[in-house]
Amino acid sequence: MKCRVCGDGAVIDLRRHNANFCADHFVRYCRQQVERTIDQFEMLSPGERPLLAVSGGKDSLAMWDLLVELGYDTDGLYVGLGIGDYSDQAGHYARRFASDRGLRLVEVDLRQRYDYDIPTAAATTGRVPCSACGLSKRHLFDRAAVDGNYDALVTGHNLDDEAAVLYGNTLRWQVDYLQRQRPVLPAGRGFPRKVKPLVRLTERETAAYCVLRGIDYLVDECPMAAGNKHVAYKEALNGLEVQSPGSKTEFYFGFLARMADRLEDEPTNDSSDTSDTGARRDGPTPCGRCGSPCDGEICSFCRLVDRTAGAEPVPVHVLSTRAKATR
Ligand code: AMP
Ligand code: FES
Ligand code: ZN
Ligand code: ZN
């Protein structure tokens, strides 16, 4: 197996590109893919200051490294979700990456700041954990980016994530979510610009990038993910990709090129589950409590805090066992 560029021994084969790369040229390939995505979708301009949401996993840490390498002065944002050991470990990896490289990491801890955590919120509301988790993260990401005057909020969503979300939204024809499924969403009143510069790289590629760049990341998956439909969509697409390399790229980028614009004026359907969809459901008036844009008087985040803050903490294993049982 030889590198497509220099002919040296290759360390990775990318079947969807019908190409193999040595370590050096693979790292360059990753940078080029991200640079191309940023330019094509006008995600960031030179000199802009992004805030990157960092989970401690491979994607967001690879994203941080790539943005810094491309010259963007990028701060990180870590949200402590209170998911037992998993969150403790995640925070550790995010902090270590930042301190090793002299980068700034902003931290928001749900328990300390709002007196709840994700397992307790899930138990109190009776909804799946990812629903409370997604709602809390979206709100806190927006807030931190706007309050910190950042030019954009970046997340480490990769091609596998976006193709899986697209698959789920298409299976249910969730037009309102499909309308918002772009790798860049413009800023609005109270919302930062949101961008996903990793959408051209797969999970396997971001993991390889981390290994080759010496980036230590949290390998474990969230213990509350059992029963999450997103995982099943990813598995289904992985099966297709083995049979037909390039399927995920064609599905996702084909949607962006041929379908996303056509859906702009489609009437929307109402959907109640906001987990894993990337949806932004709140409207244009300021929340009476926190000032974030919302539909009614109080935004969905403040309503979640009202319901869960101060409740008896529920340990993570109770919830993860329950999630497995309902699978
Ligand atoms: P996930 O929803 O866990 O697949 O994560 C998608 C992206 O959201 C990650 O690549 C990060 O950019 C961001 N993210 C997830 N969890 C956190 C967290 N606890 N703190 C900050 N950012 C996060
Ligand atoms: Fe962790 Fe949903 S809460 S995967
Ligand atoms: Zn090479
Ligand atoms: Zn609010």
GROMACS .gro file of C-alpha atoms and ligand atoms in nm:
model
  356
    1MET     CA    1   0.000   0.000   0.000
    2LYS     CA    2   0.166   0.322  -0.119
    3CYS     CA    3   0.089   0.690  -0.059
    4ARG     CA    4  -0.094   0.841  -0.356
    5VAL     CA    5   0.113   1.159  -0.333
    6CYS     CA    6   0.473   1.053  -0.257
    7GLY     CA    7   0.479   0.676  -0.306
    8ASP     CA    8   0.610   0.604   0.047
    9GLY     CA    9   0.443   0.341   0.266
   10ALA     CA   10   0.083   0.438   0.337
   11VAL     CA   11  -0.074   0.433   0.686
   12ILE     CA   12  -0.438   0.466   0.582
   13ASP     CA   13  -0.658   0.371   0.288
   14LEU     CA   14  -0.957   0.586   0.201
   15ARG     CA   15  -1.178   0.366  -0.008
   16ARG     CA   16  -1.425   0.639  -0.091
   17HIS     CA   17  -1.144   0.839  -0.252
   18ASN     CA   18  -0.975   0.529  -0.385
   19ALA     CA   19  -0.654   0.661  -0.225
   20ASN     CA   20  -0.390   0.569   0.032
   21PHE     CA   21  -0.179   0.820   0.223
   22CYS     CA   22   0.139   0.824   0.430
   23ALA     CA   23   0.116   0.996   0.771
   24ASP     CA   24   0.236   1.330   0.644
   25HIS     CA   25   0.011   1.342   0.341
   26PHE     CA   26  -0.289   1.219   0.539
   27VAL     CA   27  -0.251   1.510   0.783
   28ARG     CA   28  -0.226   1.746   0.486
   29TYR     CA   29  -0.531   1.587   0.328
   30CYS     CA   30  -0.732   1.652   0.651
   31ARG     CA   31  -0.623   2.017   0.656
   32GLN     CA   32  -0.713   2.062   0.291
   33GLN     CA   33  -1.056   1.907   0.341
   34VAL     CA   34  -1.130   2.143   0.630
   35GLU     CA   35  -0.992   2.446   0.449
   36ARG     CA   36  -1.201   2.363   0.145
   37THR     CA   37  -1.516   2.325   0.356
   38ILE     CA   38  -1.456   2.656   0.534
   39ASP     CA   39  -1.409   2.834   0.199
   40GLN     CA   40  -1.691   2.663   0.010
   41PHE     CA   41  -1.954   2.738   0.273
   42GLU     CA   42  -1.802   3.072   0.381
   43MET     CA   43  -1.782   2.950   0.740
   44LEU     CA   44  -1.499   3.170   0.865
   45SER     CA   45  -1.291   3.454   0.727
   46PRO     CA   46  -0.923   3.503   0.801
   47GLY     CA   47  -0.876   3.683   1.133
   48GLU     CA   48  -1.214   3.580   1.274
   49ARG     CA   49  -1.230   3.440   1.629
   50PRO     CA   50  -1.434   3.122   1.663
   51LEU     CA   51  -1.548   2.946   1.980
   52LEU     CA   52  -1.524   2.568   1.945
   53ALA     CA   53  -1.746   2.339   2.152
   54VAL     CA   54  -1.507   2.074   2.284
   55SER     CA   55  -1.636   1.743   2.419
   56GLY     CA   56  -1.298   1.575   2.486
   57GLY     CA   57  -1.364   1.328   2.203
   58LYS     CA   58  -1.165   1.279   1.883
   59ASP     CA   59  -1.371   1.505   1.656
   60SER     CA   60  -1.369   1.825   1.857
   61LEU     CA   61  -1.003   1.786   1.960
   62ALA     CA   62  -0.902   1.720   1.597
   63MET     CA   63  -1.110   2.024   1.502
   64TRP     CA   64  -0.930   2.239   1.757
   65ASP     CA   65  -0.589   2.128   1.630
   66LEU     CA   66  -0.692   2.185   1.267
   67LEU     CA   67  -0.836   2.532   1.330
   68VAL     CA   68  -0.523   2.641   1.513
   69GLU     CA   69  -0.305   2.496   1.235
   70LEU     CA   70  -0.510   2.690   0.981
   71GLY     CA   71  -0.440   3.011   1.173
   72TYR     CA   72  -0.769   3.067   1.358
   73ASP     CA   73  -0.734   3.203   1.710
   74THR     CA   74  -0.979   2.952   1.862
   75ASP     CA   75  -1.101   2.925   2.220
   76GLY     CA   76  -1.269   2.605   2.345
   77LEU     CA   77  -1.593   2.564   2.539
   78TYR     CA   78  -1.649   2.257   2.755
   79VAL     CA   79  -1.990   2.191   2.910
   80GLY     CA   80  -1.982   1.961   3.215
   81LEU     CA   81  -2.297   1.754   3.169
   82GLY     CA   82  -2.266   1.558   3.494
   83ILE     CA   83  -2.282   1.216   3.325
   84GLY     CA   84  -2.077   1.038   3.593
   85ASP     CA   85  -1.723   0.919   3.515
   86TYR     CA   86  -1.779   0.981   3.147
   87SER     CA   87  -1.805   1.357   3.201
   88ASP     CA   88  -1.515   1.358   3.448
   89GLN     CA   89  -1.295   1.192   3.187
   90ALA     CA   90  -1.420   1.415   2.906
   91GLY     CA   91  -1.334   1.729   3.103
   92HIS     CA   92  -0.991   1.590   3.178
   93TYR     CA   93  -0.906   1.536   2.808
   94ALA     CA   94  -1.039   1.879   2.706
   95ARG     CA   95  -0.841   2.054   2.982
   96ARG     CA   96  -0.524   1.864   2.908
   97PHE     CA   97  -0.537   1.942   2.536
   98ALA     CA   98  -0.585   2.312   2.613
   99SER     CA   99  -0.314   2.338   2.880
  100ASP     CA  100  -0.056   2.141   2.676
  101ARG     CA  101  -0.096   2.388   2.392
  102GLY     CA  102  -0.155   2.709   2.587
  103LEU     CA  103  -0.511   2.743   2.455
  104ARG     CA  104  -0.805   2.896   2.642
  105LEU     CA  105  -1.086   2.665   2.754
  106VAL     CA  106  -1.410   2.821   2.882
  107GLU     CA  107  -1.602   2.585   3.113
  108VAL     CA  108  -1.967   2.570   3.214
  109ASP     CA  109  -2.066   2.301   3.465
  110LEU     CA  110  -2.440   2.226   3.473
  111ARG     CA  111  -2.442   2.109   3.835
  112GLN     CA  112  -2.239   2.402   3.965
  113ARG     CA  113  -2.404   2.671   3.757
  114TYR     CA  114  -2.765   2.550   3.728
  115ASP     CA  115  -2.798   2.282   3.997
  116TYR     CA  116  -2.890   1.992   3.769
  117ASP     CA  117  -2.721   1.730   3.550
  118ILE     CA  118  -2.831   1.530   3.248
  119PRO     CA  119  -2.922   1.201   3.421
  120THR     CA  120  -3.134   1.390   3.675
  121ALA     CA  121  -3.298   1.602   3.405
  122ALA     CA  122  -3.384   1.290   3.205
  123ALA     CA  123  -3.535   1.119   3.510
  124THR     CA  124  -3.730   1.427   3.615
  125THR     CA  125  -3.875   1.505   3.273
  126GLY     CA  126  -3.926   1.142   3.165
  127ARG     CA  127  -3.766   1.220   2.829
  128VAL     CA  128  -3.467   1.045   2.671
  129PRO     CA  129  -3.135   1.182   2.810
  130CYS     CA  130  -3.024   1.311   2.468
  131SER     CA  131  -3.322   1.544   2.460
  132ALA     CA  132  -3.220   1.731   2.780
  133CYS     CA  133  -2.855   1.704   2.673
  134GLY     CA  134  -2.911   1.852   2.325
  135LEU     CA  135  -3.130   2.131   2.459
  136SER     CA  136  -2.879   2.225   2.731
  137LYS     CA  137  -2.580   2.217   2.495
  138ARG     CA  138  -2.749   2.422   2.222
  139HIS     CA  139  -2.852   2.688   2.471
  140LEU     CA  140  -2.516   2.711   2.647
  141PHE     CA  141  -2.318   2.706   2.320
  142ASP     CA  142  -2.525   2.995   2.182
  143ARG     CA  143  -2.501   3.186   2.505
  144ALA     CA  144  -2.125   3.151   2.543
  145ALA     CA  145  -2.059   3.247   2.180
  146VAL     CA  146  -2.282   3.554   2.192
  147ASP     CA  147  -2.171   3.670   2.539
  148GLY     CA  148  -1.805   3.619   2.449
  149ASN     CA  149  -1.845   3.815   2.119
  150TYR     CA  150  -1.711   3.529   1.912
  151ASP     CA  151  -1.756   3.541   1.535
  152ALA     CA  152  -1.890   3.186   1.513
  153LEU     CA  153  -1.967   2.877   1.717
  154VAL     CA  154  -1.791   2.570   1.578
  155THR     CA  155  -1.881   2.208   1.654
  156GLY     CA  156  -1.695   1.889   1.567
  157HIS     CA  157  -1.979   1.718   1.378
  158ASN     CA  158  -1.829   1.493   1.112
  159LEU     CA  159  -1.959   1.330   0.795
  160ASP     CA  160  -2.089   1.024   0.983
  161ASP     CA  161  -2.286   1.247   1.224
  162GLU     CA  162  -2.438   1.462   0.953
  163ALA     CA  163  -2.524   1.172   0.724
  164ALA     CA  164  -2.690   0.989   1.017
  165VAL     CA  165  -2.896   1.294   1.114
  166LEU     CA  166  -2.994   1.344   0.750
  167TYR     CA  167  -3.095   0.979   0.728
  168GLY     CA  168  -3.316   1.008   1.038
  169ASN     CA  169  -3.474   1.333   0.923
  170THR     CA  170  -3.540   1.187   0.577
  171LEU     CA  171  -3.692   0.865   0.712
  172ARG     CA  172  -3.950   1.077   0.894
  173TRP     CA  173  -3.963   1.361   0.638
  174GLN     CA  174  -3.895   1.614   0.908
  175VAL     CA  175  -3.900   1.908   0.673
  176ASP     CA  176  -3.835   2.169   0.941
  177TYR     CA  177  -3.517   1.990   1.046
  178LEU     CA  178  -3.410   1.922   0.688
  179GLN     CA  179  -3.441   2.295   0.616
  180ARG     CA  180  -3.186   2.360   0.886
  181GLN     CA  181  -2.947   2.081   0.800
  182ARG     CA  182  -2.666   2.284   0.653
  183PRO     CA  183  -2.308   2.298   0.773
  184VAL     CA  184  -2.339   2.673   0.826
  185LEU     CA  185  -2.629   2.857   0.985
  186PRO     CA  186  -2.613   3.237   0.977
  187ALA     CA  187  -2.620   3.443   1.296
  188GLY     CA  188  -2.957   3.575   1.409
  189ARG     CA  189  -3.071   3.797   1.695
  190GLY     CA  190  -2.932   3.624   2.005
  191PHE     CA  191  -2.779   3.340   1.798
  192PRO     CA  192  -2.420   3.308   1.678
  193ARG     CA  193  -2.326   3.182   1.333
  194LYS     CA  194  -2.291   2.803   1.365
  195VAL     CA  195  -2.046   2.608   1.155
  196LYS     CA  196  -1.933   2.246   1.110
  197PRO     CA  197  -1.601   2.246   0.923
  198LEU     CA  198  -1.541   1.869   0.976
  199VAL     CA  199  -1.828   1.752   0.756
  200ARG     CA  200  -1.591   1.625   0.487
  201LEU     CA  201  -1.405   1.393   0.726
  202THR     CA  202  -1.535   1.066   0.867
  203GLU     CA  203  -1.502   0.939   1.223
  204ARG     CA  204  -1.234   0.698   1.116
  205GLU     CA  205  -1.038   0.985   0.965
  206THR     CA  206  -1.062   1.212   1.270
  207ALA     CA  207  -0.951   0.920   1.491
  208ALA     CA  208  -0.653   0.855   1.261
  209TYR     CA  209  -0.574   1.228   1.257
  210CYS     CA  210  -0.562   1.233   1.640
  211VAL     CA  211  -0.335   0.930   1.656
  212LEU     CA  212  -0.095   1.076   1.398
  213ARG     CA  213  -0.090   1.416   1.569
  214GLY     CA  214  -0.041   1.267   1.918
  215ILE     CA  215  -0.378   1.393   2.046
  216ASP     CA  216  -0.515   1.199   2.346
  217TYR     CA  217  -0.892   1.183   2.344
  218LEU     CA  218  -1.177   1.014   2.528
  219VAL     CA  219  -1.254   0.693   2.339
  220ASP     CA  220  -1.559   0.589   2.543
  221GLU     CA  221  -1.905   0.665   2.413
  222CYS     CA  222  -2.164   0.836   2.629
  223PRO     CA  223  -2.320   0.572   2.862
  224MET     CA  224  -2.663   0.719   2.797
  225ALA     CA  225  -2.642   0.657   2.421
  226ALA     CA  226  -2.794   0.306   2.444
  227GLY     CA  227  -3.123   0.303   2.256
  228ASN     CA  228  -3.033   0.626   2.073
  229LYS     CA  229  -3.166   0.606   1.716
  230HIS     CA  230  -2.868   0.803   1.591
  231VAL     CA  231  -2.643   0.504   1.667
  232ALA     CA  232  -2.864   0.273   1.460
  233TYR     CA  233  -2.865   0.517   1.166
  234LYS     CA  234  -2.487   0.529   1.175
  235GLU     CA  235  -2.466   0.151   1.172
  236ALA     CA  236  -2.704   0.128   0.877
  237LEU     CA  237  -2.500   0.380   0.677
  238ASN     CA  238  -2.176   0.204   0.767
  239GLY     CA  239  -2.320  -0.114   0.614
  240LEU     CA  240  -2.400   0.074   0.293
  241GLU     CA  241  -2.058   0.236   0.287
  242VAL     CA  242  -1.886  -0.104   0.296
  243GLN     CA  243  -2.090  -0.219  -0.003
  244SER     CA  244  -2.056   0.106  -0.187
  245PRO     CA  245  -1.776   0.339  -0.072
  246GLY     CA  246  -1.870   0.704  -0.109
  247SER     CA  247  -2.239   0.653  -0.025
  248LYS     CA  248  -2.232   0.881   0.280
  249THR     CA  249  -2.058   1.159   0.090
  250GLU     CA  250  -2.302   1.134  -0.200
  251PHE     CA  251  -2.601   1.126   0.034
  252TYR     CA  252  -2.500   1.428   0.241
  253PHE     CA  253  -2.332   1.648  -0.020
  254GLY     CA  254  -2.594   1.550  -0.279
  255PHE     CA  255  -2.861   1.672  -0.037
  256LEU     CA  256  -2.680   2.003   0.010
  257ALA     CA  257  -2.625   2.053  -0.362
  258ARG     CA  258  -2.961   1.938  -0.496
  259MET     CA  259  -3.221   1.938  -0.225
  260ALA     CA  260  -3.151   2.185   0.056
  261ASP     CA  261  -3.250   2.495  -0.146
  262ARG     CA  262  -3.566   2.333  -0.277
  263LEU     CA  263  -3.690   2.269   0.075
  264GLU     CA  264  -3.654   2.632   0.182
  265ASP     CA  265  -4.016   2.724   0.107
  266GLU     CA  266  -4.176   2.391   0.198
  267PRO     CA  267  -4.438   2.411   0.473
  268THR     CA  268  -4.307   2.254   0.793
  269ASN     CA  269  -4.443   1.980   1.014
  270ASP     CA  270  -4.440   2.008   1.390
  271SER     CA  271  -4.214   1.763   1.570
  272SER     CA  272  -4.162   1.730   1.939
  273ASP     CA  273  -3.833   1.541   1.972
  274THR     CA  274  -3.538   1.775   1.943
  275SER     CA  275  -3.268   1.522   2.028
  276ASP     CA  276  -2.998   1.466   1.766
  277THR     CA  277  -3.162   1.688   1.510
  278GLY     CA  278  -2.964   2.004   1.545
  279ALA     CA  279  -3.295   2.189   1.549
  280ARG     CA  280  -3.329   2.536   1.685
  281ARG     CA  281  -3.687   2.558   1.805
  282ASP     CA  282  -3.705   2.881   1.995
  283GLY     CA  283  -3.842   3.193   1.831
  284PRO     CA  284  -3.771   3.564   1.813
  285THR     CA  285  -3.882   3.719   2.146
  286PRO     CA  286  -3.642   3.739   2.441
  287CYS     CA  287  -3.692   3.491   2.725
  288GLY     CA  288  -3.822   3.668   3.038
  289ARG     CA  289  -3.563   3.488   3.246
  290CYS     CA  290  -3.237   3.469   3.048
  291GLY     CA  291  -3.298   3.696   2.748
  292SER     CA  292  -3.236   3.425   2.486
  293PRO     CA  293  -3.468   3.428   2.185
  294CYS     CA  294  -3.778   3.216   2.248
  295ASP     CA  295  -4.133   3.140   2.134
  296GLY     CA  296  -4.326   3.210   2.452
  297GLU     CA  297  -4.238   3.398   2.767
  298ILE     CA  298  -3.979   3.155   2.903
  299CYS     CA  299  -3.734   2.963   2.681
  300SER     CA  300  -3.717   2.585   2.678
  301PHE     CA  301  -3.383   2.586   2.860
  302CYS     CA  302  -3.514   2.797   3.150
  303ARG     CA  303  -3.821   2.572   3.167
  304LEU     CA  304  -3.593   2.268   3.189
  305VAL     CA  305  -3.395   2.434   3.469
  306ASP     CA  306  -3.721   2.518   3.651
  307ARG     CA  307  -3.828   2.155   3.640
  308THR     CA  308  -3.500   1.992   3.733
  309ALA     CA  309  -3.286   2.228   3.942
  310GLY     CA  310  -3.258   2.107   4.299
  311ALA     CA  311  -3.413   1.764   4.229
  312GLU     CA  312  -3.259   1.465   4.408
  313PRO     CA  313  -2.959   1.367   4.187
  314VAL     CA  314  -3.013   1.045   3.988
  315PRO     CA  315  -2.695   0.837   3.937
  316VAL     CA  316  -2.597   0.769   3.581
  317HIS     CA  317  -2.619   0.387   3.602
  318VAL     CA  318  -2.991   0.403   3.685
  319LEU     CA  319  -3.059   0.589   3.363
  320SER     CA  320  -2.824   0.392   3.139
  321THR     CA  321  -2.977   0.063   3.261
  322ARG     CA  322  -3.323   0.200   3.188
  323ALA     CA  323  -3.216   0.309   2.838
  324LYS     CA  324  -3.082  -0.040   2.759
  325ALA     CA  325  -3.404  -0.198   2.882
  326THR     CA  326  -3.612   0.010   2.638
  327ARG     CA  327  -3.394  -0.064   2.341
  328AMP     P1  328  -2.217   1.480   2.001
  328AMP     O1  329  -2.350   1.547   2.002
  328AMP     O2  330  -2.177   1.423   2.132
  328AMP     O3  331  -2.196   1.391   1.883
  328AMP     O4  332  -2.113   1.599   1.978
  328AMP     C1  333  -2.116   1.679   1.865
  328AMP     C2  334  -2.031   1.801   1.889
  328AMP     O5  335  -2.090   1.878   1.996
  328AMP     C3  336  -1.890   1.772   1.936
  328AMP     O6  337  -1.804   1.750   1.828
  328AMP     C4  338  -1.856   1.898   2.010
  328AMP     O7  339  -1.823   2.001   1.920
  328AMP     C5  340  -1.988   1.934   2.076
  328AMP     N1  341  -2.000   1.880   2.214
  328AMP     C6  342  -2.054   1.761   2.252
  328AMP     N2  343  -2.051   1.747   2.386
  328AMP     C7  344  -1.994   1.861   2.435
  328AMP     C8  345  -1.964   1.908   2.567
  328AMP     N3  346  -1.992   1.837   2.675
  328AMP     N4  347  -1.907   2.030   2.580
  328AMP     C9  348  -1.879   2.104   2.470
  328AMP     N5  349  -1.905   2.062   2.344
  328AMP    C10  350  -1.962   1.944   2.326
  329FES    FE1  351  -2.513   1.119   2.585
  329FES    FE2  352  -2.736   1.128   2.447
  329FES     S1  353  -2.699   1.206   2.644
  329FES     S2  354  -2.552   1.032   2.390
  330ZN      ZN  355   0.299   1.064   0.115
  331ZN      ZN  356  -3.438   3.145   2.913
   0.00000   0.00000   0.00000
